[in-house]
Short mmCIF file of C-alpha atoms in Angstrom, two decimals:
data_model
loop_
_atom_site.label_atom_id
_atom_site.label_comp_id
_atom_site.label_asym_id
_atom_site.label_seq_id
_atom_site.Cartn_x
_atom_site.Cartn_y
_atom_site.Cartn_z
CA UNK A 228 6.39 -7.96 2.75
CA UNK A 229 5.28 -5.63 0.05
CA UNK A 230 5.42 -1.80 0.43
CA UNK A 231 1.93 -0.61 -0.79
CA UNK A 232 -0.50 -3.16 1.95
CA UNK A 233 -3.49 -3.91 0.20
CA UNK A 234 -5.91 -6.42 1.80
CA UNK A 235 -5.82 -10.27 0.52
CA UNK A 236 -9.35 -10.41 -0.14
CA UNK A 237 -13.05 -9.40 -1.02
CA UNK A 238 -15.85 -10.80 -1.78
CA UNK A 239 -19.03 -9.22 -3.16
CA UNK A 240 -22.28 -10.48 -5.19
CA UNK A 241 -22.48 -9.53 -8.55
CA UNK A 242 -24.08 -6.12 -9.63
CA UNK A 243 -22.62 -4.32 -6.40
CA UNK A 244 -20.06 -2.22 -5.97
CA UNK A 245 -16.60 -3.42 -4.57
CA UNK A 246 -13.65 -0.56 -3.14
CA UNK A 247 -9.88 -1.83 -2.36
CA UNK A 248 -7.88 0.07 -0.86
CA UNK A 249 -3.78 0.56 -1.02
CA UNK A 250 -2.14 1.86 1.95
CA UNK A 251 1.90 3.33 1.79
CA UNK A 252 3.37 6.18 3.29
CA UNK A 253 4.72 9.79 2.51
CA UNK A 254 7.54 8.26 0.42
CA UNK A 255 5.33 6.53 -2.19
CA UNK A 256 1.38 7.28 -2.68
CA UNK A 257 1.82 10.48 -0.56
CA UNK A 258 4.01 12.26 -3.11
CA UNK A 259 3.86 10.39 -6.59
CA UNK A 260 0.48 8.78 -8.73
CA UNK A 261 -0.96 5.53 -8.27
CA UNK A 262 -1.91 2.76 -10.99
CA UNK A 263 -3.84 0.04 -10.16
CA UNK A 264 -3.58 -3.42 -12.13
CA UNK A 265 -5.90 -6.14 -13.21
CA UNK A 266 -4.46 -9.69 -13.59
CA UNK A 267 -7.17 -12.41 -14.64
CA UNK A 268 -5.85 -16.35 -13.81
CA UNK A 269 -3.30 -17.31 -16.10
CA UNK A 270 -2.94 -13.78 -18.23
CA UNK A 271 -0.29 -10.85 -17.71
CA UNK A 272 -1.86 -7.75 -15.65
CA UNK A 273 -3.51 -5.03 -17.05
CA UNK A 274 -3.73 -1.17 -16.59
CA UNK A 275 -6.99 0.06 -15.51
CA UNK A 276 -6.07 3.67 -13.66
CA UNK A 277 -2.77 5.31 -14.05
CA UNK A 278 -2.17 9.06 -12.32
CA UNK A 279 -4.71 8.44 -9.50
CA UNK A 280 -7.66 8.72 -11.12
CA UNK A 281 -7.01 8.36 -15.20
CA UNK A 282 -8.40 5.25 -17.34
CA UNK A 283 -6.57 4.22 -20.82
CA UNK A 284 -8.90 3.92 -24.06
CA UNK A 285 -11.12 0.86 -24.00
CA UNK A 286 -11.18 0.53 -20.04
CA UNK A 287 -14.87 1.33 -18.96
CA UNK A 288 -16.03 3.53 -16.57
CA UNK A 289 -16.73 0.59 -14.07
CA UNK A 290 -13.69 1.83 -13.12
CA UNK A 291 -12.31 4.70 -11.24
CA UNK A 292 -9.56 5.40 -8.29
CA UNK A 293 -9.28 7.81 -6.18
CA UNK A 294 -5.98 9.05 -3.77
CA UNK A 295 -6.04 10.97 -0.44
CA UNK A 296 -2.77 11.30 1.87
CA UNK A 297 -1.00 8.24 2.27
CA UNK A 298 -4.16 5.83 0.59
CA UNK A 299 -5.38 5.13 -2.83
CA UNK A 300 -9.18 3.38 -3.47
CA UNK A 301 -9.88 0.78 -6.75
CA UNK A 302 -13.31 1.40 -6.77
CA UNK A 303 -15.89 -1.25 -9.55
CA UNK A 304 -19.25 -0.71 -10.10
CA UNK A 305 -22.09 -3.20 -11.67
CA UNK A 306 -19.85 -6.40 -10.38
CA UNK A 307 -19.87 -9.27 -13.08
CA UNK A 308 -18.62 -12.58 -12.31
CA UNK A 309 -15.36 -11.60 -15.16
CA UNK A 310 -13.69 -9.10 -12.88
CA UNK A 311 -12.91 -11.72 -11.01
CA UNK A 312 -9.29 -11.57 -10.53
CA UNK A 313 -6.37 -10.12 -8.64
CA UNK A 314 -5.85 -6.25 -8.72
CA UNK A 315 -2.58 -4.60 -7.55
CA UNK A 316 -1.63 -0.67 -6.70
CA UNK A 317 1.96 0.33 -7.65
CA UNK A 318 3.70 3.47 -7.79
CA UNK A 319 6.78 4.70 -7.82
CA UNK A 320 8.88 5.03 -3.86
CA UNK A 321 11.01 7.84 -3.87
CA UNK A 322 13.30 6.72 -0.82
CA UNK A 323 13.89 3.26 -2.50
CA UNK A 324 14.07 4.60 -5.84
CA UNK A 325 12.07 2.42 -7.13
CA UNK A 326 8.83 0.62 -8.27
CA UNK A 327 6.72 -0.69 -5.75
CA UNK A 328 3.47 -2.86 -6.11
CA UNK A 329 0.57 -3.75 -3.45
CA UNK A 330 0.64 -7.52 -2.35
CA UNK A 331 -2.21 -8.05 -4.45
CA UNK A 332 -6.21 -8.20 -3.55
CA UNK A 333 -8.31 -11.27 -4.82
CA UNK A 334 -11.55 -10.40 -5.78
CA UNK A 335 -14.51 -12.92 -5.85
CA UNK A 336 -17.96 -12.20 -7.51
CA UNK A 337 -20.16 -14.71 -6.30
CA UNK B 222 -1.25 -3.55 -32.52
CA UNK B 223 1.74 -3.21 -29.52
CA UNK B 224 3.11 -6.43 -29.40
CA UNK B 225 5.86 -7.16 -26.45
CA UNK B 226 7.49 -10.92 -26.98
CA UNK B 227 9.49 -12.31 -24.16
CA UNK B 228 12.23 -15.06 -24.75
CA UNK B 229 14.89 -16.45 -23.18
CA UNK B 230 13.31 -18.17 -20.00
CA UNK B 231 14.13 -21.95 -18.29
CA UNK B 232 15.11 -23.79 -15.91
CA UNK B 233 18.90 -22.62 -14.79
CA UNK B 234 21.12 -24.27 -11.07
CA UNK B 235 21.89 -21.77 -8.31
CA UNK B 236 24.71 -19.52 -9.33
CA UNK B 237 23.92 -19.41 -12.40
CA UNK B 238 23.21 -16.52 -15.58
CA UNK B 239 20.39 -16.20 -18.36
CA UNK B 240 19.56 -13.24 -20.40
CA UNK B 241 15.64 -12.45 -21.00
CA UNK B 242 14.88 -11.20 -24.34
CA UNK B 243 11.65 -8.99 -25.18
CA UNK B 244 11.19 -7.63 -28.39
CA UNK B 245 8.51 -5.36 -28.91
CA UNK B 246 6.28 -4.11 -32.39
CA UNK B 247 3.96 -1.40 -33.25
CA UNK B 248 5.12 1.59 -31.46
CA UNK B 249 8.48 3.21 -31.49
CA UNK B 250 10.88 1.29 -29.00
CA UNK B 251 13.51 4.23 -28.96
CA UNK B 252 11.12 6.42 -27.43
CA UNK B 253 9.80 4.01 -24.92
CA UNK B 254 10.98 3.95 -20.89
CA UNK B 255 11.02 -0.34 -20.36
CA UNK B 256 10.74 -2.17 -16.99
CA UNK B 257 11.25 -6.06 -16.00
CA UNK B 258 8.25 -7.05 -13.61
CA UNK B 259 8.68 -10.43 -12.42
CA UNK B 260 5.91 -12.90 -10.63
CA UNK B 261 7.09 -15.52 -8.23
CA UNK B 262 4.59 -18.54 -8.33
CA UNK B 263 1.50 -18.05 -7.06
CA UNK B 264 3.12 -14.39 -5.57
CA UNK B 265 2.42 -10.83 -5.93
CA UNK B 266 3.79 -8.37 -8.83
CA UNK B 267 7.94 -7.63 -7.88
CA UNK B 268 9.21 -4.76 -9.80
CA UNK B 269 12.56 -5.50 -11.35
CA UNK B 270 13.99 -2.70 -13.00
CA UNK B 271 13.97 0.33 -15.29
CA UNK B 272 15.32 1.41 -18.29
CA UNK B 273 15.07 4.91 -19.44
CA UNK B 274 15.15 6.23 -23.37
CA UNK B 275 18.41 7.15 -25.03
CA UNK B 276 16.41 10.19 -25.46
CA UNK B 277 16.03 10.93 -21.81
CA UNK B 278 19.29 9.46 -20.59
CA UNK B 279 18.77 5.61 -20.97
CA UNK B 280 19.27 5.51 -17.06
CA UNK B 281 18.75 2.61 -15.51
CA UNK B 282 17.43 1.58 -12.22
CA UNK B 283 17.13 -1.61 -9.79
CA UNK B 284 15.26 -2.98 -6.93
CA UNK B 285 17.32 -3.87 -4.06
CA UNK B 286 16.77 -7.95 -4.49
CA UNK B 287 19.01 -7.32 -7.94
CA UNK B 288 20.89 -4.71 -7.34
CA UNK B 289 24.33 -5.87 -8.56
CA UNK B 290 23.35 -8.99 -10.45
CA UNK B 291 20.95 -8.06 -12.57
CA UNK B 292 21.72 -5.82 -15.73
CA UNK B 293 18.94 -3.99 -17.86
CA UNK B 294 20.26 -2.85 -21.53
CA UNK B 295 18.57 -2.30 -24.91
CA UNK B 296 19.29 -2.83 -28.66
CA UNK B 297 17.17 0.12 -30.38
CA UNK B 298 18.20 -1.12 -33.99
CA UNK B 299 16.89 -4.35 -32.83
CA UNK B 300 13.72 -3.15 -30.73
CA UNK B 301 14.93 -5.69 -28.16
CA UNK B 302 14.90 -4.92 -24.54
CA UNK B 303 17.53 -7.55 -22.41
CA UNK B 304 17.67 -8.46 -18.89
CA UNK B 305 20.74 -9.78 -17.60
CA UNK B 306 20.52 -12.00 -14.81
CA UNK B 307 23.98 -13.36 -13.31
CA UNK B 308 24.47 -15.00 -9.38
CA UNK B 309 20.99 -16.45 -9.96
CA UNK B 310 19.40 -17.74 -7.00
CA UNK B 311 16.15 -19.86 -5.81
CA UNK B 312 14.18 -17.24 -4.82
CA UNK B 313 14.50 -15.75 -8.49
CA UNK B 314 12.34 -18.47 -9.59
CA UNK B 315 9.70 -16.20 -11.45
CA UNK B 316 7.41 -15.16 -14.56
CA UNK B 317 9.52 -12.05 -15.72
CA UNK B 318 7.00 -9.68 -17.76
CA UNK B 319 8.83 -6.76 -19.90
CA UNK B 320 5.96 -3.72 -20.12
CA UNK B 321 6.49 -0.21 -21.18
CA UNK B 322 5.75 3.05 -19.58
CA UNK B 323 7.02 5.89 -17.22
CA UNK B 324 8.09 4.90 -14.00
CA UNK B 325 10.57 7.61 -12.17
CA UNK B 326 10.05 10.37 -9.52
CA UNK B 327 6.13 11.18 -9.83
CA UNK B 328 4.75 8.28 -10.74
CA UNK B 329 5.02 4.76 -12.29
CA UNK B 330 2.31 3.20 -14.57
CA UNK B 331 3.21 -0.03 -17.14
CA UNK B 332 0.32 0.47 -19.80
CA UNK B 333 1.64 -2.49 -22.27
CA UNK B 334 2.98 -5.91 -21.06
CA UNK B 335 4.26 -9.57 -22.86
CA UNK B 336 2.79 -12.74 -21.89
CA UNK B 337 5.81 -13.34 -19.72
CA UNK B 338 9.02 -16.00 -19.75
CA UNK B 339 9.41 -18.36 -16.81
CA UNK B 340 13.01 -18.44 -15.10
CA UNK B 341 13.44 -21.70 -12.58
CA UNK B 342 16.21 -21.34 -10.23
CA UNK B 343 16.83 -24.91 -9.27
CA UNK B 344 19.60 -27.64 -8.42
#
Protein backbone atom coordinates (compact mmCIF):
# COMPACT_ATOMS: atom_id res chain seq x y z
CA UNK A 1 0.00 0.00 0.00
CA UNK A 2 1.74 3.09 -1.17
CA UNK A 3 1.64 6.40 0.79
CA UNK A 4 0.79 9.07 -1.90
CA UNK A 5 -2.92 7.13 -3.43
CA UNK A 6 -3.12 7.97 -6.87
CA UNK A 7 -5.87 6.30 -8.95
CA UNK A 8 -4.90 3.08 -11.22
CA UNK A 9 -6.28 4.45 -14.24
CA UNK A 10 -7.54 6.96 -16.99
CA UNK A 11 -8.48 6.94 -20.07
CA UNK A 12 -9.02 9.87 -22.45
CA UNK A 13 -9.14 10.42 -26.44
CA UNK A 14 -6.41 12.06 -27.87
CA UNK A 15 -6.25 15.97 -28.12
CA UNK A 16 -8.09 16.35 -24.62
CA UNK A 17 -6.96 17.15 -21.58
CA UNK A 18 -6.29 14.45 -18.82
CA UNK A 19 -5.77 15.59 -14.65
CA UNK A 20 -4.40 12.84 -12.01
CA UNK A 21 -4.50 13.46 -8.93
CA UNK A 22 -2.10 12.36 -5.75
CA UNK A 23 -3.63 12.27 -2.46
CA UNK A 24 -1.23 12.07 1.11
CA UNK A 25 -1.58 13.76 4.20
CA UNK A 26 -0.06 16.64 6.39
CA UNK A 27 3.18 14.63 6.76
CA UNK A 28 4.09 14.47 3.04
CA UNK A 29 2.36 16.77 0.19
CA UNK A 30 0.94 19.03 2.98
CA UNK A 31 4.34 20.33 4.09
CA UNK A 32 7.10 19.44 1.40
CA UNK A 33 6.98 19.74 -2.89
CA UNK A 34 5.69 17.28 -5.15
CA UNK A 35 7.35 15.74 -8.44
CA UNK A 36 5.49 13.85 -10.65
CA UNK A 37 7.16 11.06 -12.97
CA UNK A 38 6.69 9.73 -16.42
CA UNK A 39 7.67 6.07 -17.09
CA UNK A 40 6.96 4.89 -20.83
CA UNK A 41 6.84 0.66 -21.15
CA UNK A 42 10.12 -0.69 -20.82
CA UNK A 43 12.22 2.79 -20.09
CA UNK A 44 13.35 4.30 -16.59
CA UNK A 45 10.88 7.25 -15.35
CA UNK A 46 11.25 10.63 -16.10
CA UNK A 47 10.89 14.07 -14.34
CA UNK A 48 8.24 16.21 -15.68
CA UNK A 49 7.33 18.71 -12.50
CA UNK A 50 9.52 19.00 -9.52
CA UNK A 51 8.55 21.77 -6.56
CA UNK A 52 4.77 21.60 -7.29
CA UNK A 53 4.52 23.32 -10.18
CA UNK A 54 8.28 23.61 -11.92
CA UNK A 55 9.20 21.81 -15.39
CA UNK A 56 13.07 20.91 -16.25
CA UNK A 57 14.49 22.23 -19.74
CA UNK A 58 13.11 20.31 -22.70
CA UNK A 59 9.75 19.20 -20.89
CA UNK A 60 6.86 21.10 -22.74
CA UNK A 61 4.31 23.02 -21.43
CA UNK A 62 1.73 20.12 -21.97
CA UNK A 63 2.65 19.87 -18.69
CA UNK A 64 1.94 21.51 -15.46
CA UNK A 65 1.00 20.47 -11.62
CA UNK A 66 -0.53 22.08 -9.29
CA UNK A 67 -0.69 21.41 -5.07
CA UNK A 68 -3.43 22.46 -2.59
CA UNK A 69 -3.56 21.01 1.16
CA UNK A 70 -3.04 17.50 1.34
CA UNK A 71 -3.46 16.90 -2.92
CA UNK A 72 -1.29 17.47 -5.86
CA UNK A 73 -2.90 17.49 -9.77
CA UNK A 74 -0.64 16.11 -13.09
CA UNK A 75 -2.47 17.99 -15.38
CA UNK A 76 -1.66 17.18 -19.86
CA UNK A 77 -3.02 19.08 -22.41
CA UNK A 78 -3.35 18.26 -26.40
CA UNK A 79 -3.32 14.26 -25.48
CA UNK A 80 -1.18 12.25 -28.11
CA UNK A 81 -1.26 8.63 -28.24
CA UNK A 82 2.94 8.87 -26.83
CA UNK A 83 2.04 9.98 -23.34
CA UNK A 84 0.81 6.94 -22.96
CA UNK A 85 2.39 5.58 -19.96
CA UNK A 86 2.46 5.36 -16.19
CA UNK A 87 2.96 8.66 -14.16
CA UNK A 88 3.82 8.64 -10.41
CA UNK A 89 3.78 11.63 -7.57
CA UNK A 90 6.58 11.35 -4.94
CA UNK A 91 7.77 13.53 -2.34
CA UNK A 92 9.52 13.47 0.47
CA UNK A 93 7.37 12.12 4.19
CA UNK A 94 8.65 13.83 6.99
CA UNK A 95 7.31 11.30 9.75
CA UNK A 96 8.90 8.32 7.83
CA UNK A 97 11.85 10.16 6.85
CA UNK A 98 11.76 9.25 3.76
CA UNK A 99 10.87 9.11 -0.01
CA UNK A 100 7.56 8.20 -0.88
CA UNK A 101 6.01 7.58 -4.43
CA UNK A 102 2.16 7.33 -5.63
CA UNK A 103 1.14 3.68 -6.66
CA UNK A 104 1.32 4.74 -10.08
CA UNK A 105 -1.63 5.96 -12.67
CA UNK A 106 -1.83 4.27 -16.21
CA UNK A 107 -2.77 6.49 -18.72
CA UNK A 108 -4.43 5.38 -22.06
CA UNK A 109 -4.90 7.70 -25.15
CA UNK A 110 -7.21 6.04 -27.27
CA UNK B 1 25.48 14.36 -21.60
CA UNK B 2 24.61 12.88 -17.71
CA UNK B 3 25.15 9.44 -18.04
CA UNK B 4 24.16 7.10 -14.82
CA UNK B 5 25.36 3.21 -15.51
CA UNK B 6 24.04 0.60 -13.20
CA UNK B 7 25.93 -2.80 -12.67
CA UNK B 8 26.02 -5.41 -10.51
CA UNK B 9 22.43 -7.02 -10.82
CA UNK B 10 21.32 -11.09 -11.00
CA UNK B 11 19.80 -13.63 -9.87
CA UNK B 12 20.98 -14.26 -5.97
CA UNK B 13 19.02 -17.39 -3.16
CA UNK B 14 17.22 -16.02 -0.10
CA UNK B 15 19.71 -14.86 2.47
CA UNK B 16 21.85 -13.81 0.37
CA UNK B 17 24.22 -10.27 -0.50
CA UNK B 18 25.01 -8.31 -3.86
CA UNK B 19 26.37 -4.90 -4.22
CA UNK B 20 24.76 -2.56 -7.10
CA UNK B 21 27.18 -0.44 -8.80
CA UNK B 22 26.20 2.96 -10.67
CA UNK B 23 28.69 5.04 -12.04
CA UNK B 24 27.74 8.22 -13.30
CA UNK B 25 29.47 10.94 -16.18
CA UNK B 26 29.02 14.45 -17.15
CA UNK B 27 28.27 16.31 -14.08
CA UNK B 28 30.19 16.49 -10.88
CA UNK B 29 29.35 13.31 -8.68
CA UNK B 30 30.86 14.93 -5.42
CA UNK B 31 28.36 17.50 -5.47
CA UNK B 32 25.44 15.31 -6.23
CA UNK B 33 22.72 13.95 -3.34
CA UNK B 34 22.14 9.97 -4.92
CA UNK B 35 19.10 7.71 -4.22
CA UNK B 36 18.41 3.81 -5.04
CA UNK B 37 14.73 3.57 -6.49
CA UNK B 38 13.85 0.11 -7.05
CA UNK B 39 10.75 -1.42 -9.29
CA UNK B 40 9.28 -4.74 -8.34
CA UNK B 41 7.89 -6.47 -11.56
CA UNK B 42 5.16 -5.12 -13.00
CA UNK B 43 4.94 -2.77 -9.45
CA UNK B 44 4.98 0.78 -8.59
CA UNK B 45 8.25 3.08 -7.97
CA UNK B 46 9.76 1.95 -4.08
CA UNK B 47 12.16 4.45 -2.85
CA UNK B 48 15.26 2.82 -1.47
CA UNK B 49 17.52 5.15 -0.01
CA UNK B 50 19.54 8.36 0.13
CA UNK B 51 22.83 9.45 0.09
CA UNK B 52 23.78 12.93 0.85
CA UNK B 53 27.16 14.93 -0.50
CA UNK B 54 30.36 14.85 1.49
CA UNK B 55 29.74 18.44 1.11
CA UNK B 56 26.51 18.48 2.99
CA UNK B 57 27.22 15.64 5.39
CA UNK B 58 27.11 12.47 3.13
CA UNK B 59 24.11 11.35 5.44
CA UNK B 60 22.43 8.62 4.57
CA UNK B 61 18.91 7.51 4.81
CA UNK B 62 16.60 4.24 4.42
CA UNK B 63 13.14 3.12 3.88
CA UNK B 64 11.83 0.92 6.47
CA UNK B 65 11.74 -2.44 4.07
CA UNK B 66 15.87 -2.01 4.26
CA UNK B 67 16.49 -0.51 7.10
CA UNK B 68 19.35 -2.62 8.54
CA UNK B 69 20.28 -4.64 5.48
CA UNK B 70 20.77 -2.43 3.03
CA UNK B 71 23.92 -0.05 2.99
CA UNK B 72 24.25 3.11 0.65
CA UNK B 73 28.08 4.41 0.27
CA UNK B 74 30.01 6.27 -2.47
CA UNK B 75 33.52 6.31 -4.05
CA UNK B 76 33.90 10.13 -5.21
CA UNK B 77 37.44 9.40 -6.82
CA UNK B 78 35.63 6.75 -8.61
CA UNK B 79 32.18 8.59 -9.39
CA UNK B 80 30.61 5.30 -8.29
CA UNK B 81 27.59 5.24 -6.14
CA UNK B 82 27.16 1.42 -4.27
CA UNK B 83 24.25 -0.20 -2.78
CA UNK B 84 24.81 -2.84 -0.41
CA UNK B 85 22.27 -5.34 -0.14
CA UNK B 86 22.86 -8.21 2.59
CA UNK B 87 19.78 -10.70 4.23
CA UNK B 88 18.31 -10.54 0.72
CA UNK B 89 14.92 -11.73 0.47
CA UNK B 90 12.07 -12.63 -2.27
CA UNK B 91 10.26 -9.73 -2.09
CA UNK B 92 13.55 -7.74 -3.06
CA UNK B 93 13.19 -9.12 -6.41
CA UNK B 94 13.38 -5.67 -8.32
CA UNK B 95 14.77 -3.20 -11.14
CA UNK B 96 17.01 -0.97 -8.80
CA UNK B 97 17.43 2.56 -10.67
CA UNK B 98 20.33 4.93 -9.12
CA UNK B 99 19.05 8.82 -10.04
CA UNK B 100 20.35 11.99 -8.65
CA UNK B 101 18.73 14.87 -6.96
CA UNK B 102 17.56 16.43 -3.58
CA UNK B 103 15.41 14.45 -1.59
CA UNK B 104 15.34 15.55 2.36
CA UNK B 105 12.94 17.67 4.52
CA UNK B 106 11.09 19.96 1.80
CA UNK B 107 10.98 18.08 -0.95
CA UNK B 108 12.30 15.14 -3.08
CA UNK B 109 12.66 15.26 -6.92
CA UNK B 110 15.19 12.56 -8.97
CA UNK B 111 15.85 14.68 -12.24
CA UNK B 112 18.53 12.03 -13.80
CA UNK B 113 18.12 8.19 -13.68
CA UNK B 114 20.19 4.79 -15.24
CA UNK B 115 18.46 2.30 -17.23
CA UNK B 116 18.28 0.14 -14.15
CA UNK B 117 19.96 -3.48 -12.94
CA UNK B 118 17.62 -6.37 -12.19
CA UNK B 119 18.17 -8.18 -8.68
CA UNK B 120 16.17 -11.81 -8.52
CA UNK B 121 15.74 -13.05 -5.11
CA UNK B 122 15.14 -16.70 -5.71
CA UNK B 123 15.85 -20.39 -4.42
Amino acid sequence: QSVLTQPPSVSVAPGQKVTISCSGSSSNIGNNYVSWYQQLPGTAPKLLIYDNNKRPSGIPDRFSGSKSGTSATLGITGLQTGDEADYYCGTWDSSLSAGVFGGGTKLTVL
Amino acid sequence: EMQLVESGGGLVKPGGSLRLSCVVSGFTFRNAWMSWVRQAPGKGLEWVGRIKSKTDGGTTDYAAPVKGRFTISRDDSKDTLYLQMNSLKTEDTAVYYCSTGYCSTGSCAFDNWGQGTLVTVSS
